[in-house]
Every structure is written in C-alpha cells, then in structure tokens.
C-alpha cells in the first residue's frame, strides 16, 4: 500500500490528503483494517461477488456490512449481484430468498432461527462460499462469522461451519438512568439521548446494533434496574419504540426495567400488590399498550425487594407472585420476565451470601414458564473473584439466567486493564456437582443439565451489565471493549475458551501480527488475576472504597448496614482474617452440593483462591507455598503490582505494532493502573498489619505512608456511584 | 480531485479505501476542506514553503496548524524550511525569531502581545506572505487569520492586515461540575475528565485549545460558578495544572471559579469573612499554592451572594470587600478576579431587574484594579431578548466585563437553530447614551468610553458561558458551533458584524458555495428573532418551564420565590399584560441614562420589542401595525413558527450542497424545533387567552389541546437543570 502511495507521489498526482482518521477505538472489533498483503489475493479470490438476494431490512444491513467489511479488509468491495455468476461469489441468505441456496439442499435442521452454516460449495459448477440460515437474522450472524474469518486471518477454503447459539436470551443490561447518568458507568454518560428521542436517532444507535449483532447479542435492557417508573409512560415508550426500530434489522429486541411500584407512581393506584386485581389489570393494560407501540418488545427486567427497591414482599407476597403477575401480562404477546435474584432484605442477615438462595430455592417450580431468574455469577457482588453462586444447580425446575458484570465496578473502573473473559470462563466451568461431576454452571445456564425436569421452562439466557457510554471508544478504555466482546461470544456459546476469544478480539481490534497478538493475549490472560492479587487476594472480597468502590477501603466500617462495610467481609482480628462460612461459621457452604460443600468447608481442601472467602484463618496458617498466611498475603499484593509493571513493559515494547493514538491511551492507563495497584497494596498492608502485628517478609517494602494517610483520601466525585 | 482518483483506478493502482470519515462536526470551523479547484493553483502559489523559525511550543503548534490546514485546503502541505527561499513562502513569527522578518522592519507598535500583521511582502526580492507579531501567540493568531482567508475564499495578494484584540480577557465560562454534570449543558457531560486527570490528557483538550485560539479566546474558567470548594484542593489543582499545560502553547490561561466559603469548607476556618485576617491569610496562601502549581494561572471567577451561594454579605461586608480580598491575594502573581454582578438576595425584591444596579453602583471606584465586574447582557437572565443591562455605563470607574451565554438555556436548548450573533451584536451596539449618543455597550466593554476616568483599571474582557460538552460535535448541534465562534470573534472585536461572522463560519464549517452560503446565512440571521417570536414576543420574558426552562410555562406560579415564576414577569390580567417598569411601576427605567429612560419609560416611544418588558399594556392597545396588542401577540407567535417552517424548507432544498450526515441531523433538529415552536405558540395562546378573553385574529388556528393538557406536561429528566 505504501508503495502505491509513493507511486502516486512520483507521478505527481495529487493524493487526497484528508489525514487518516485518528484511531480512536470507535470502530471496535469491526475495524476492518486491510489484511496483510500476503493474504490479499487469496481472500479476494473468495469474495469476487456479493449476493444477498433478500430485500428485507435485515438483508440490507447484511449486505451493507459485508460491503463495508470487505472494502476495508480487501481494499475493494466486491460487485453485488442478484445471483452468483462468478468463481468466488459469496451468497448469503435463506433458501427461501435464493433459488441458488435452495438448490444446495443444505441441512438447516437444528439451526433454529438464529443459527447458520458457512460452507464452501459449488454453484452451477463454480466455487462459492455460502452463508445459509433459516432466517435473515441467522444469515446476518453468519455474515459476521464470515467477516471474522478474514479479520482473524483464517483460511476461506473448504469451509464447513455450523453454528447455533446455546442460549436464547443474550442481553445487555444498561444501568442507565433516564437523565443519562450511568450507575457503575466509567465510559461517560448513557448513549441513549432520551431527551431528543424519538425524533433524533443518533447514527451511533446503528453502530451499537451492528457491534452487538456481530457477537450474537439479541436484546438490550435500556434502563437501570434501579429505574424510575417514568420509563413506562407513553412518552418514554415512544422513545423506546424509536430505538427498537433502529435495532430490529439487527435481530435485537428492546427490554425495559420495570419498577414494581409503577402502578402507584404512574398508574394512580394505591397499591402494587401483585395479587390485587386492579394491579394485575393495570399491568395487563400496560403490556397491551407497550406491544401496540413495540410489537416485538422483549419483556421486563425486575429488581424487586433489593437495596430498597419496591417488590412483592412489601405486600407479603413472594418473588414468584410478583414475577408471575408480570409474566401473565407479557406472555400473550411473547414477552418474558427476567427476575433478579440479587436480593437482600432490609434486615441485616447473618451472612448476605446466603440470602438469595434462601429466598429463591423454596419457589423452585413455582415460576411462570415465561420467567427467567437472573442470578449474578457470585453470591456477593461482582467481585474480582467469587466462588460460583450456590443457586446454580439448586433450582432445577427454574431456568436461571447468568448475570455477569461487564463494567468494572470492582475491578478498577475503565483505567485498569483486566480482561474478564477468564472470570466468565472460570464461573461457567465451575462444577456444581449437583448431578455428579461435570455439572458445570455452563450446563445450568444453557439448560442441558436440567432439561429433563418436568415442567421446566425451555428458556435460557445470559445477561451482561454493559460497560457502554458516550466515550468515543464506547467502553472507557480500549481494552474494556474486550469484555463486551467476550460476554457476547460466551452468551452465544458458554463453552468457548477465554484465550481463544482474546485472540479473536486482539486480531480484529488491533492487528493479526503475531508479534503483537502473542504478548497482548498473554498479558490479558493474567490481567484479572493481577487485580485479584493487588485488591483482594486469597478470597478476600468487598474491600473497596465506600459507595463509589474506587480504591482501597478495607477500613470501611459503620454506616447504615454492616454488609455495606469492609470489616463485615474480611473480619480481620489479632488471630487471623477471613469470613468463616464453614459449618462452624455461617455455614454458607451448606448451600452447595455435598462434594463442593465438603471441599469449600475444609480449610485444608478449599482452593487457596477461596481460602478467606470461606474461612477465618490464623495469620500463621501454613500455605501450600510453605509460607505463613500473612507472608503469602503480602506477597500476593506485591505479585499483583509486579504484573502491572510487566504489562507496562510489554506494552511499551509494542509501540511500533499499533497506532500511536491507541498506544498512548493504553500506556497512560497502565501508568494509572500501576499507581493505583501500588496504592491498593500499600494501603491494604498498612491496614492489615495493624491486626497481624507481624513484620513484612524480607524484601517487601513498607508502605510509604501512614494508615491515617490512606484512610484520609476522599473521592467525592468518583464516577458511577449510584445516585 | 475526483479526476485524480479516476486516474488511479484506471491505472489499476489500489487506492486505500478507508471510507471517508463521516462528517460528524468534530472538526468545527477548522475543517480545512479542499478549496474549489478554480482557486487551487492561485492559493498554492501563495503557500509554496512554510517558514516558522521559532522552536517554542507555541511556534510548533503554529507550524502544525498551518501544515494541517494547508494540507487539507490545498491538498498538500508546503515544505517547511528554516528561511524563505522560494517565491510564495509563508513566513510566520516574531522579528526576534527570524532575521528575514526583522529585516522587513515592520511597524509592530500598538499590536501588543496578541496582535499581528499579515502582509504581502518581498523577501530577498521574492514575493512572500508574512505573519508577524511581537510574540509567538500573536503569530499563532495571525496564522489562524491567514488560514481563515483561504477558508473563506479571500484573495491572498496584496495583503495588509493589522489586527489586535480590543479586549484583554476573552474567556469561556464552563458551568461544569466536578462530577462532569454541566449546568445548562445540552451537549453531553463535561469534556473535563477530572477522574482521570492529571494522568490521562485526552487529545480532545488539544483540539479544544486549537478551536479557541483560532477565534482569539485566551482563557477558560473550568468549573461552574456554582462550584464545590473541592476545586481548590491540591488534588484538583494538580488536575487543573495538567489542563493548563495542554492549553499554554495556545495562549490560553486557566481560571477557576472560587467558592467564597472555601476557607471554611476546605481550610478548616470558622469564617469566610473577607476582613478576617486568618481568612485573608488563607487566600494568600492558597494563591501562592496555586501559582506554585500553575505559574500562569489566570485568576478567579466568583458568584457570591446570589442564588444561595455564600459571599461577603453573609458577614455584613460588601462585594468590594470580597472581591478586593481575592484580588490582593492574586495580584502579586498577576492574577485577576472576575466578580459576577448577577446577584439577588434572599429577600424578594420589588423588581429583580433593579437589584444588580442597586447593589453595585454604590461601589464604583472601590474595586481593586485587578477586579473586573462581570455583568450579564441583560438584567434578568439570558432571555431570547433583553434590553441592555443598566449597569453598562453606570460604573465608569470600574471595568465591566460582558457575560454572554453561548449555551441556549432559554432559547430551545441545542435542538433549536438560533444564531446568537445577532443577539450579541444588538447588545454591543445598544447605546447607553451615558456620554451622549454613541456611548455603546461595546465602548463600555472595550474601555474606550470611560478610559479617561481617574483611577480606572485598564482591564477589559468578555466572558461566554460555554455550550461545549462531550457530544461529538462539541455543542450539541452543528449550528450551535456558530455561537461559540461568534462569541470568540466578538470578544476579539466587539464591532464586528453578526452577518459577516455568520458568513465566515458557514464558509469554514460547510462550504464556500454561494448557493449554500447565501440562504444559510439568511436563515441564521433571522433565527433568533424567530425564537423571540414563538417564545417571548414583544418584550415578554422568563416564561419557560420551571427549573429546566424546557418548553412553555407561562402558568408557572408559586414555589419558593415570586421571581422564579412566570406570572411575576408577565403579570397578565383582564386588563392587559407586561411588567410596568416605568415611573408608575418599579421605575427600573430610572437606572438608564435619561434619554434612554425617557424612551423606555414611554409606552408610545419604547421600541415594540421591549414593550411588555417595561409596560403593562392593555389588550386593545394599538400597535404600530394598527392591530391590537392581543392580535399582534398572536400573530408574532405564528410568525415565529412560520419562520421555522421556512428554515426547514430552505434546509431541505440544500441537501445536495452538504454532506448527508450533517444534513440529516440539522433536518431532524429543525423538525423538532418546528414541533416545539408550535407547542410554544399553542400553549402560550391557550394560556394568555384566559386573560385577554378575546378571539384569535382571523385565520389563526385555535390551539389543538386544552390549556390543562399543556400544563400537565412534565419533563423530569430534561437536561441541564441545576442540581
């Protein structure tokens, strides 16, 4: 390419000189940068002609994406045609839309409405690549797969790909308020410009839909689970309908968080009791109104009786009563209810970790078949590491939906590089053992483990709390885009490997150059463990600054609830540290299947990464390393800091392999991360040493400031704090 | 240009096909789009070589900007050289930096540190263009002028331009909170990413500085006048210093809004009494701390004793006491105080319009010579139209700084197209008559009117409340960029014409095509009058929705203060409408010079655009048109709506002359504006008709809804409402 430019200059031809747009991350993994010239001719031979015969909005979006992608990747968009007539055509669609595809008589059974084939075939004797599906949306997904093959430098010969999603409801949860504030958002305010909707439809909404469709996300909950009832008023339904219209061609449904007390707040009723006939009528009428406005509305997400939100328990009713009432209103229209299991009551429990299980398990089998119970990956709250939630496997008659957090509320906000693919993978592969070994969380989520339970709803799903905002790069940092990507890929297929996903993402987002891909993927793969180390090693949890969760706050105590403090969770004292959840303590381990309970409950058998999650452990407890707990703890903190230093060094060495704009931002953020990792290490050690009263291991530097200094730091304007 | 591309394609040369970046407005008026080919050769002959010999940060920014601009405009950046050696060189700098410039012996006297010459000269016998100044910043300003000549299709031959700013302090006021919320912001949240400062310096900060320098803005107040004292803590000073470092090469100083009670809130003192020695010491120490961190810090902006903000009156002291204490702390370091005159006390006045005058005039001559009193253009609050503020001309011994609002709090937010250049021009040209005819507000602001007053500080300045946010196009709409531009140009030279500024802006931002420029400038020139018509015709004011000021609210009554209601201002009753500020009423007219007071105070002499500002007028009052007041009022509302319809029609007809992206957004916003203009007209007429009890003039449609309907509309999440 450079040679061509040089030729032009030598020829004296004026080259248009709009400076190349600075790489700002807006294009995400759909950057479609030119492939390496060594592969160019080969790929072009497999994309000589583009045939997307259907004339639906989805098919047009598919054609546009293929044209855009191939133009970027291969330097030219192939000619479009109504039917394949050249060697190397790409034909995309359904058998119904294309006689040429129909004539291939490919087996599409089992692909459903969203699966697809990507196959190398012959059409009228000429080699071609076909993307075939039962629906236009399936074909769109297949088209993105085809582009991904080129983006990741895969061969296009002899393709025989068969893909269908393993979960049905693959949704983002936006914790976006109607005033555009994003709770736990570190990428600027909400991309939903409610004030100017429905009249102004920002082109960014289309790019949002493209990005999500490219990784198989098929739904989005637009508003915060802590929502205002205003979201259900006619004015906001009209705005929501405008977004639904943009998203529809991309196979994406809109959902809304519903405030349980909406019948009172916007309905003029005196109660929101789910067994009250007037309340039930109100929700039925509201559902009818919604579906008149948005015929393919997805349904409701509900946070009820949690953190002060209203819910059925306010009226002495159960979660099932509440969820089922809403499901009955939505079911006639095809909608669903996602009912969150992240609940804890106003009364302070002996162990918050146990509460969701205690509240939900008794209702297994009592939920309407249009209800999914949405369960966070762990029982506390999106910590850098948690053991899998004990509800997984404990409600065999109820479809449980995974709730992962994509935004990094507890992992250093957007400025810390922490690839969460490994976190997701660890949870999905965790073995609940409820039906013997191999009863993984993934098999709970995709329904295969408990599919035979009588009366069990076939619904399946996965939700990710979005990390998206108006920042130019969408996610607040370039590397946080990987967490959005990884969530989507795992929602589609919970058995994918985090490392393979990281490799895909790096190649699509930056470059396929192995000299870059190798070290960057390696850096990503250890990055979340580094956060665990420098924030909450060995099973410690919930030690962040109060409210905003920015920076270390192991000393946080007092306030309205004990379980909103750090001391509640770490329980450090002169003897040791950790939350005793064994049979001698809160006995939370009993919520797991017996083999798991036995392992977690035994201080000598529990994996060290969960040691302090389940046990109060003496400072001199001997670890696998042979070191005392105290020494091990200090070394883990330091190991986390060292990993960040290593990432900085790796990244500095890659300057020539990536555009200067993105390199500079990542480098600046890594510098912040190192500073903050050190701060976490120093403050945590300064604090815990007041209990351990032990010296630091040899070679470990004392914290440079006093504990009082660390405790004095205040961050009243830290982003994302709930308001 | 197209021909060149064709040639490439014919030659079979692969052309890089990164799709042209969508026009999203980010580049503002520094878009540097290619000039028309008919002018290309001529311009290139005047830019064969670029000589910017100094090696300072400002000179490097100047060179970069010229290279970027010329590359965009002319298709190629000229070669850079250390000294001019070709016909058509462009030489930019100071005589000290360039022997070639020194040898020209140009007269730079009177240009000061910011003025410049742009001249066609001969250097060593060869034609050249020189941009010469006494300082690097002056040369930077001249370079932008040179680029503007090309951008606006002016000839480059025989240039003889001599420019120097007519005011010294040309600043933006950002009403940005430290949590990034922007009070009265309609362009997204604050561009200041405080959380990630000082470590992450967003490249956008540099583009912000470029844009401001290009129009002569030389300072920016980073935080809201309603500020937290936290802005003065060491952590935030360090963040502010990082911004100052980015801005410094562009001649832009940073200022901070200072909370008067900061000595209590962050200083640990018990009082903020400006005569208390400990308080005075605290501010002196704070100033020293600031200047250690930011050696060229600009100074403080203060909102004191207004709308609940703390101030010297809390301690029985005067505005002069407060301002002078701060000035004494800053003066040794070269800083200034901008003390706002937008004050009103907790006690409800008989006429809020009179309060600033009453509070400030007695202190004329008592302010420290490093204090500017910053006065809004009118006595109420940035209405679509207000008579000039009576303080202008009433404090001859005190430099008064103009405060214009660039953001459109009361003019329809970002979605209404309203060019405020005409508003600024109207105010600046208003004749205070304090020293006879020709005593314009512009002459008060630039100091020429009262320069001879003994002891008067030579300071001059103009402030604009910014309309900038993280929206990709900076200002929330493409046309609102023009208001930022117009403010800057008028701060530099308050005698410029609004129409000429609009022409410049349209050419620089869109195209020099006369078929586009003519109708668009015409549309802009009448656009603010249209807002006056459909919101607040004939001198009505402050009738917007409560708090957020979105949409009509003439019925707003009750609440904490009468002067925060609409009924306080319009005073409609069975007999008529309007606020009697004549000698028979509040006598606010007496604050103007006698000839002005006589005109404004006489119902038959007052300009009709101020009729209801100064008089309570019977519904059947006969207007110049021969119509009754009521009929005229109704027709004015309709005229405003019709103007918006005309703008839509004009804009629709220009689709071929502008990129589709910006065309689409402007078209969508005009559709919103038409809908909202109609809403304003209908709601206002429905309301006022309950008083006038008169039929609508023939041909005027009745409002389609009841008054109750309009009153029922609620917008709890409208943007920009103070929090």
CSV table of N, CA, C and O in Angstrom, one decimal, chain B residues 205-284:
chain,number,residue,atom,x,y,z
B,205,UNK,N,-8.5,17.7,24.5
B,205,UNK,CA,-8.2,19.0,25.1
B,205,UNK,C,-7.3,19.9,24.2
B,205,UNK,O,-7.4,21.1,24.2
B,206,UNK,N,-6.5,19.2,23.4
B,206,UNK,CA,-5.7,20.0,22.4
B,206,UNK,C,-6.6,20.6,21.3
B,206,UNK,O,-6.4,21.7,20.9
B,207,UNK,N,-7.5,19.8,20.9
B,207,UNK,CA,-8.4,20.3,19.9
B,207,UNK,C,-9.3,21.5,20.4
B,207,UNK,O,-9.6,22.4,19.7
B,208,UNK,N,-9.7,21.4,21.7
B,208,UNK,CA,-10.4,22.5,22.3
B,208,UNK,C,-9.5,23.7,22.3
B,208,UNK,O,-10.0,24.8,21.9
B,209,UNK,N,-8.3,23.6,22.6
B,209,UNK,CA,-7.4,24.7,22.6
B,209,UNK,C,-7.2,25.3,21.2
B,209,UNK,O,-7.2,26.5,21.0
B,210,UNK,N,-7.0,24.4,20.2
B,210,UNK,CA,-6.9,24.9,18.9
B,210,UNK,C,-8.1,25.7,18.4
B,210,UNK,O,-8.0,26.8,17.9
B,211,UNK,N,-9.3,25.2,18.7
B,211,UNK,CA,-10.5,25.9,18.3
B,211,UNK,C,-10.6,27.2,19.0
B,211,UNK,O,-11.0,28.2,18.3
B,212,UNK,N,-10.3,27.3,20.3
B,212,UNK,CA,-10.4,28.6,21.0
B,212,UNK,C,-9.4,29.6,20.5
B,212,UNK,O,-9.7,30.7,20.2
B,213,UNK,N,-8.2,29.1,20.3
B,213,UNK,CA,-7.1,30.0,19.8
B,213,UNK,C,-7.5,30.5,18.4
B,213,UNK,O,-7.2,31.7,18.1
B,214,UNK,N,-8.1,29.7,17.7
B,214,UNK,CA,-8.4,30.2,16.3
B,214,UNK,C,-9.4,31.3,16.2
B,214,UNK,O,-9.4,32.1,15.2
B,215,UNK,N,-10.1,31.6,17.3
B,215,UNK,CA,-11.0,32.7,17.4
B,215,UNK,C,-10.6,33.7,18.5
B,215,UNK,O,-11.4,34.6,18.8
B,216,UNK,N,-9.4,33.5,19.0
B,216,UNK,CA,-8.9,34.5,19.9
B,216,UNK,C,-9.2,34.4,21.3
B,216,UNK,O,-8.9,35.3,22.1
B,217,UNK,N,-9.9,33.3,21.7
B,217,UNK,CA,-10.2,33.1,23.1
B,217,UNK,C,-8.9,32.8,23.9
B,217,UNK,O,-8.1,31.9,23.4
B,218,UNK,N,-8.6,33.5,25.0
B,218,UNK,CA,-7.3,33.3,25.7
B,218,UNK,C,-7.5,32.9,27.1
B,218,UNK,O,-6.5,33.0,27.9
B,219,UNK,N,-8.6,32.4,27.5
B,219,UNK,CA,-8.8,31.9,28.8
B,219,UNK,C,-10.0,31.0,29.0
B,219,UNK,O,-10.9,31.1,28.2
B,220,UNK,N,-10.0,30.2,30.0
B,220,UNK,CA,-11.2,29.3,30.2
B,220,UNK,C,-11.3,29.1,31.7
B,220,UNK,O,-10.4,28.8,32.4
B,221,UNK,N,-12.5,29.3,32.2
B,221,UNK,CA,-12.9,29.0,33.6
B,221,UNK,C,-13.4,27.6,33.6
B,221,UNK,O,-14.5,27.4,33.0
B,222,UNK,N,-12.7,26.7,34.2
B,222,UNK,CA,-13.0,25.3,34.0
B,222,UNK,C,-14.3,24.8,34.8
B,222,UNK,O,-14.9,23.8,34.3
B,223,UNK,N,-14.6,25.4,35.9
B,223,UNK,CA,-15.7,24.9,36.7
B,223,UNK,C,-16.8,25.9,36.9
B,223,UNK,O,-16.7,27.1,36.8
B,224,UNK,N,-17.9,25.3,37.2
B,224,UNK,CA,-19.2,26.0,37.4
B,224,UNK,C,-19.1,27.2,38.4
B,224,UNK,O,-18.4,27.1,39.4
B,225,UNK,N,-19.8,28.3,38.1
B,225,UNK,CA,-19.8,29.4,39.1
B,225,UNK,C,-20.5,28.9,40.4
B,225,UNK,O,-20.2,29.4,41.4
B,226,UNK,N,-21.4,27.9,40.2
B,226,UNK,CA,-21.9,27.2,41.4
B,226,UNK,C,-21.0,26.1,41.7
B,226,UNK,O,-21.2,24.9,41.3
B,227,UNK,N,-19.9,26.3,42.4
B,227,UNK,CA,-18.8,25.3,42.4
B,227,UNK,C,-18.7,24.7,43.8
B,227,UNK,O,-19.1,25.4,44.8
B,228,UNK,N,-18.1,23.6,43.8
B,228,UNK,CA,-17.7,23.0,45.1
B,228,UNK,C,-16.3,23.6,45.4
B,228,UNK,O,-15.5,23.8,44.5
B,229,UNK,N,-16.0,23.7,46.7
B,229,UNK,CA,-14.7,24.2,47.1
B,229,UNK,C,-13.6,23.2,46.8
B,229,UNK,O,-12.4,23.5,46.8
B,230,UNK,N,-14.0,21.9,46.6
B,230,UNK,CA,-13.0,20.9,46.2
B,230,UNK,C,-12.1,21.3,45.1
B,230,UNK,O,-11.0,20.8,44.9
B,231,UNK,N,-12.7,22.1,44.2
B,231,UNK,CA,-11.9,22.5,43.0
B,231,UNK,C,-10.6,23.2,43.4
B,231,UNK,O,-9.6,23.3,42.6
B,232,UNK,N,-10.5,23.7,44.6
B,232,UNK,CA,-9.3,24.4,45.1
B,232,UNK,C,-8.4,23.5,45.9
B,232,UNK,O,-7.4,24.0,46.5
B,233,UNK,N,-8.7,22.2,46.1
B,233,UNK,CA,-7.8,21.3,46.8
B,233,UNK,C,-6.6,20.9,46.0
B,233,UNK,O,-6.6,21.0,44.8
B,234,UNK,N,-5.6,20.5,46.7
B,234,UNK,CA,-4.3,20.1,45.9
B,234,UNK,C,-4.6,19.1,44.8
B,234,UNK,O,-4.0,19.3,43.7
B,235,UNK,N,-5.4,18.1,45.1
B,235,UNK,CA,-5.6,17.1,44.0
B,235,UNK,C,-6.2,17.7,42.8
B,235,UNK,O,-5.8,17.4,41.6
B,236,UNK,N,-7.2,18.7,42.9
B,236,UNK,CA,-7.8,19.3,41.8
B,236,UNK,C,-6.9,20.4,41.1
B,236,UNK,O,-6.9,20.6,39.9
B,237,UNK,N,-6.0,21.0,41.9
B,237,UNK,CA,-5.1,21.9,41.3
B,237,UNK,C,-4.1,21.2,40.4
B,237,UNK,O,-3.7,21.7,39.4
B,238,UNK,N,-3.7,20.0,40.9
B,238,UNK,CA,-2.8,19.2,40.0
B,238,UNK,C,-3.5,18.8,38.7
B,238,UNK,O,-2.9,18.8,37.6
B,239,UNK,N,-4.8,18.5,38.8
B,239,UNK,CA,-5.5,18.2,37.6
B,239,UNK,C,-5.6,19.5,36.7
B,239,UNK,O,-5.5,19.4,35.4
B,240,UNK,N,-5.9,20.6,37.3
B,240,UNK,CA,-6.0,21.8,36.6
B,240,UNK,C,-4.7,22.2,35.9
B,240,UNK,O,-4.6,22.7,34.8
B,241,UNK,N,-3.6,21.9,36.6
B,241,UNK,CA,-2.3,22.2,36.0
B,241,UNK,C,-2.0,21.4,34.8
B,241,UNK,O,-1.4,21.8,33.8
B,242,UNK,N,-2.6,20.1,34.8
B,242,UNK,CA,-2.4,19.3,33.6
B,242,UNK,C,-3.1,19.9,32.4
B,242,UNK,O,-2.6,19.9,31.3
B,243,UNK,N,-4.3,20.5,32.6
B,243,UNK,CA,-5.0,21.1,31.5
B,243,UNK,C,-4.3,22.4,31.1
B,243,UNK,O,-4.1,22.7,29.9
B,244,UNK,N,-3.8,23.1,32.1
B,244,UNK,CA,-3.0,24.4,31.8
B,244,UNK,C,-1.8,24.1,30.9
B,244,UNK,O,-1.5,24.8,30.0
B,245,UNK,N,-1.2,22.9,31.1
B,245,UNK,CA,0.0,22.6,30.3
B,245,UNK,C,-0.4,22.3,28.9
B,245,UNK,O,0.3,22.7,28.0
B,246,UNK,N,-1.6,21.7,28.7
B,246,UNK,CA,-2.1,21.5,27.3
B,246,UNK,C,-2.4,22.8,26.6
B,246,UNK,O,-2.1,23.0,25.5
B,247,UNK,N,-3.0,23.7,27.4
B,247,UNK,CA,-3.5,24.9,26.8
B,247,UNK,C,-2.5,26.0,26.6
B,247,UNK,O,-2.6,26.9,25.7
B,248,UNK,N,-1.4,26.0,27.3
B,248,UNK,CA,-0.4,27.0,27.4
B,248,UNK,C,0.2,27.4,26.0
B,248,UNK,O,0.2,28.6,25.6
B,249,UNK,N,0.5,26.4,25.2
B,249,UNK,CA,1.1,26.8,23.9
B,249,UNK,C,0.1,27.6,23.0
B,249,UNK,O,0.5,28.2,22.1
B,250,UNK,N,-1.2,27.4,23.3
B,250,UNK,CA,-2.2,28.1,22.5
B,250,UNK,C,-2.6,29.4,23.1
B,250,UNK,O,-3.6,30.0,22.7
B,251,UNK,N,-1.9,29.9,24.1
B,251,UNK,CA,-2.1,31.2,24.6
B,251,UNK,C,-3.4,31.3,25.5
B,251,UNK,O,-3.9,32.3,25.8
B,252,UNK,N,-3.7,30.1,26.1
B,252,UNK,CA,-5.0,30.0,26.9
B,252,UNK,C,-4.6,29.8,28.3
B,252,UNK,O,-3.9,28.8,28.7
B,253,UNK,N,-5.1,30.7,29.2
B,253,UNK,CA,-4.9,30.5,30.6
B,253,UNK,C,-6.1,29.8,31.2
B,253,UNK,O,-7.2,30.0,30.8
B,254,UNK,N,-5.8,29.1,32.3
B,254,UNK,CA,-6.9,28.5,33.1
B,254,UNK,C,-7.2,29.4,34.2
B,254,UNK,O,-6.4,30.0,34.9
B,255,UNK,N,-8.5,29.5,34.5
B,255,UNK,CA,-9.1,30.2,35.7
B,255,UNK,C,-10.0,29.2,36.4
B,255,UNK,O,-10.4,28.2,35.9
B,256,UNK,N,-10.3,29.5,37.7
B,256,UNK,CA,-11.2,28.6,38.4
B,256,UNK,C,-12.3,29.5,39.1
B,256,UNK,O,-12.0,30.6,39.5
B,257,UNK,N,-13.5,28.9,39.1
B,257,UNK,CA,-14.5,29.5,40.0
B,257,UNK,C,-14.1,29.2,41.4
B,257,UNK,O,-13.8,28.1,41.7
B,258,UNK,N,-14.2,30.2,42.2
B,258,UNK,CA,-13.8,30.0,43.6
B,258,UNK,C,-15.0,30.2,44.5
B,258,UNK,O,-15.8,31.1,44.4
B,259,UNK,N,-15.2,29.2,45.4
B,259,UNK,CA,-16.4,29.3,46.3
B,259,UNK,C,-15.9,30.1,47.5
B,259,UNK,O,-14.9,29.9,48.1
B,260,UNK,N,-16.8,31.1,47.7
B,260,UNK,CA,-16.4,32.1,48.7
B,260,UNK,C,-16.1,31.5,50.1
B,260,UNK,O,-15.3,32.0,50.9
B,261,UNK,N,-16.8,30.5,50.4
B,261,UNK,CA,-16.7,29.8,51.7
B,261,UNK,C,-15.7,28.8,51.8
B,261,UNK,O,-15.6,28.0,52.7
B,262,UNK,N,-14.8,28.7,50.8
B,262,UNK,CA,-13.8,27.7,50.7
B,262,UNK,C,-12.9,27.7,52.0
B,262,UNK,O,-12.5,26.6,52.5
B,263,UNK,N,-12.6,28.8,52.6
B,263,UNK,CA,-11.8,28.8,53.8
B,263,UNK,C,-12.4,27.9,54.9
B,263,UNK,O,-11.7,27.4,55.7
B,264,UNK,N,-13.7,27.9,54.9
B,264,UNK,CA,-14.4,27.0,55.9
B,264,UNK,C,-14.4,25.6,55.5
B,264,UNK,O,-13.9,24.7,56.2
B,265,UNK,N,-14.8,25.4,54.2
B,265,UNK,CA,-15.0,24.0,53.7
B,265,UNK,C,-13.8,23.2,53.5
B,265,UNK,O,-13.7,22.0,53.8
B,266,UNK,N,-12.7,23.8,53.0
B,266,UNK,CA,-11.5,23.0,52.8
B,266,UNK,C,-10.3,23.6,53.6
B,266,UNK,O,-9.3,23.0,53.7
B,267,UNK,N,-10.6,24.8,54.3
B,267,UNK,CA,-9.5,25.4,55.0
B,267,UNK,C,-9.6,25.2,56.5
B,267,UNK,O,-8.6,25.5,57.3
B,268,UNK,N,-10.7,24.7,57.0
B,268,UNK,CA,-10.8,24.4,58.4
B,268,UNK,C,-11.1,25.7,59.3
B,268,UNK,O,-11.0,25.6,60.5
B,269,UNK,N,-11.3,26.8,58.6
B,269,UNK,CA,-11.6,28.0,59.4
B,269,UNK,C,-13.0,28.1,59.8
B,269,UNK,O,-13.9,27.3,59.3
B,270,UNK,N,-13.3,29.0,60.7
B,270,UNK,CA,-14.7,29.1,61.2
B,270,UNK,C,-15.5,30.1,60.4
B,270,UNK,O,-16.7,30.2,60.6
B,271,UNK,N,-14.8,30.9,59.6
B,271,UNK,CA,-15.5,32.0,59.0
B,271,UNK,C,-14.8,32.2,57.6
B,271,UNK,O,-13.7,31.7,57.3
B,272,UNK,N,-15.6,32.9,56.7
B,272,UNK,CA,-15.0,33.3,55.4
B,272,UNK,C,-15.1,34.8,55.3
B,272,UNK,O,-15.1,35.4,54.2
B,273,UNK,N,-15.2,35.5,56.4
B,273,UNK,CA,-15.3,36.9,56.5
B,273,UNK,C,-14.1,37.5,55.8
B,273,UNK,O,-13.0,37.3,56.2
B,274,UNK,N,-14.3,38.3,54.7
B,274,UNK,CA,-13.2,38.8,54.0
B,274,UNK,C,-12.3,39.8,54.7
B,274,UNK,O,-11.2,40.1,54.3
B,275,UNK,N,-12.8,40.3,55.9
B,275,UNK,CA,-12.0,41.2,56.6
B,275,UNK,C,-11.3,40.5,57.8
B,275,UNK,O,-10.5,41.1,58.5
B,276,UNK,N,-11.5,39.2,57.9
B,276,UNK,CA,-10.9,38.4,58.9
B,276,UNK,C,-9.4,38.1,58.5
B,276,UNK,O,-9.2,37.6,57.4
B,277,UNK,N,-8.4,38.4,59.4
B,277,UNK,CA,-7.0,38.2,59.0
B,277,UNK,C,-6.7,36.8,58.6
B,277,UNK,O,-6.0,36.5,57.7
B,278,UNK,N,-7.3,35.8,59.4
B,278,UNK,CA,-7.0,34.4,59.1
B,278,UNK,C,-7.5,34.0,57.7
B,278,UNK,O,-6.9,33.3,56.9
B,279,UNK,N,-8.7,34.6,57.4
B,279,UNK,CA,-9.3,34.3,56.0
B,279,UNK,C,-8.4,34.9,54.9
B,279,UNK,O,-8.1,34.3,53.9
B,280,UNK,N,-8.0,36.1,55.2
B,280,UNK,CA,-7.1,36.7,54.2
B,280,UNK,C,-5.8,36.0,54.0
B,280,UNK,O,-5.3,35.8,52.9
B,281,UNK,N,-5.3,35.5,55.1
B,281,UNK,CA,-4.0,34.7,55.0
B,281,UNK,C,-4.3,33.4,54.3
B,281,UNK,O,-3.4,33.0,53.5
B,282,UNK,N,-5.4,32.8,54.5
B,282,UNK,CA,-5.7,31.6,53.9
B,282,UNK,C,-5.8,31.8,52.3
B,282,UNK,O,-5.2,31.0,51.6
B,283,UNK,N,-6.4,32.8,51.9
B,283,UNK,CA,-6.5,33.0,50.4
B,283,UNK,C,-5.1,33.4,49.9
B,283,UNK,O,-4.8,33.0,48.8
B,284,UNK,N,-4.3,34.1,50.6
B,284,UNK,CA,-3.0,34.4,50.1
B,284,UNK,C,-2.1,33.1,50.0
B,284,UNK,O,-1.5,32.9,49.0
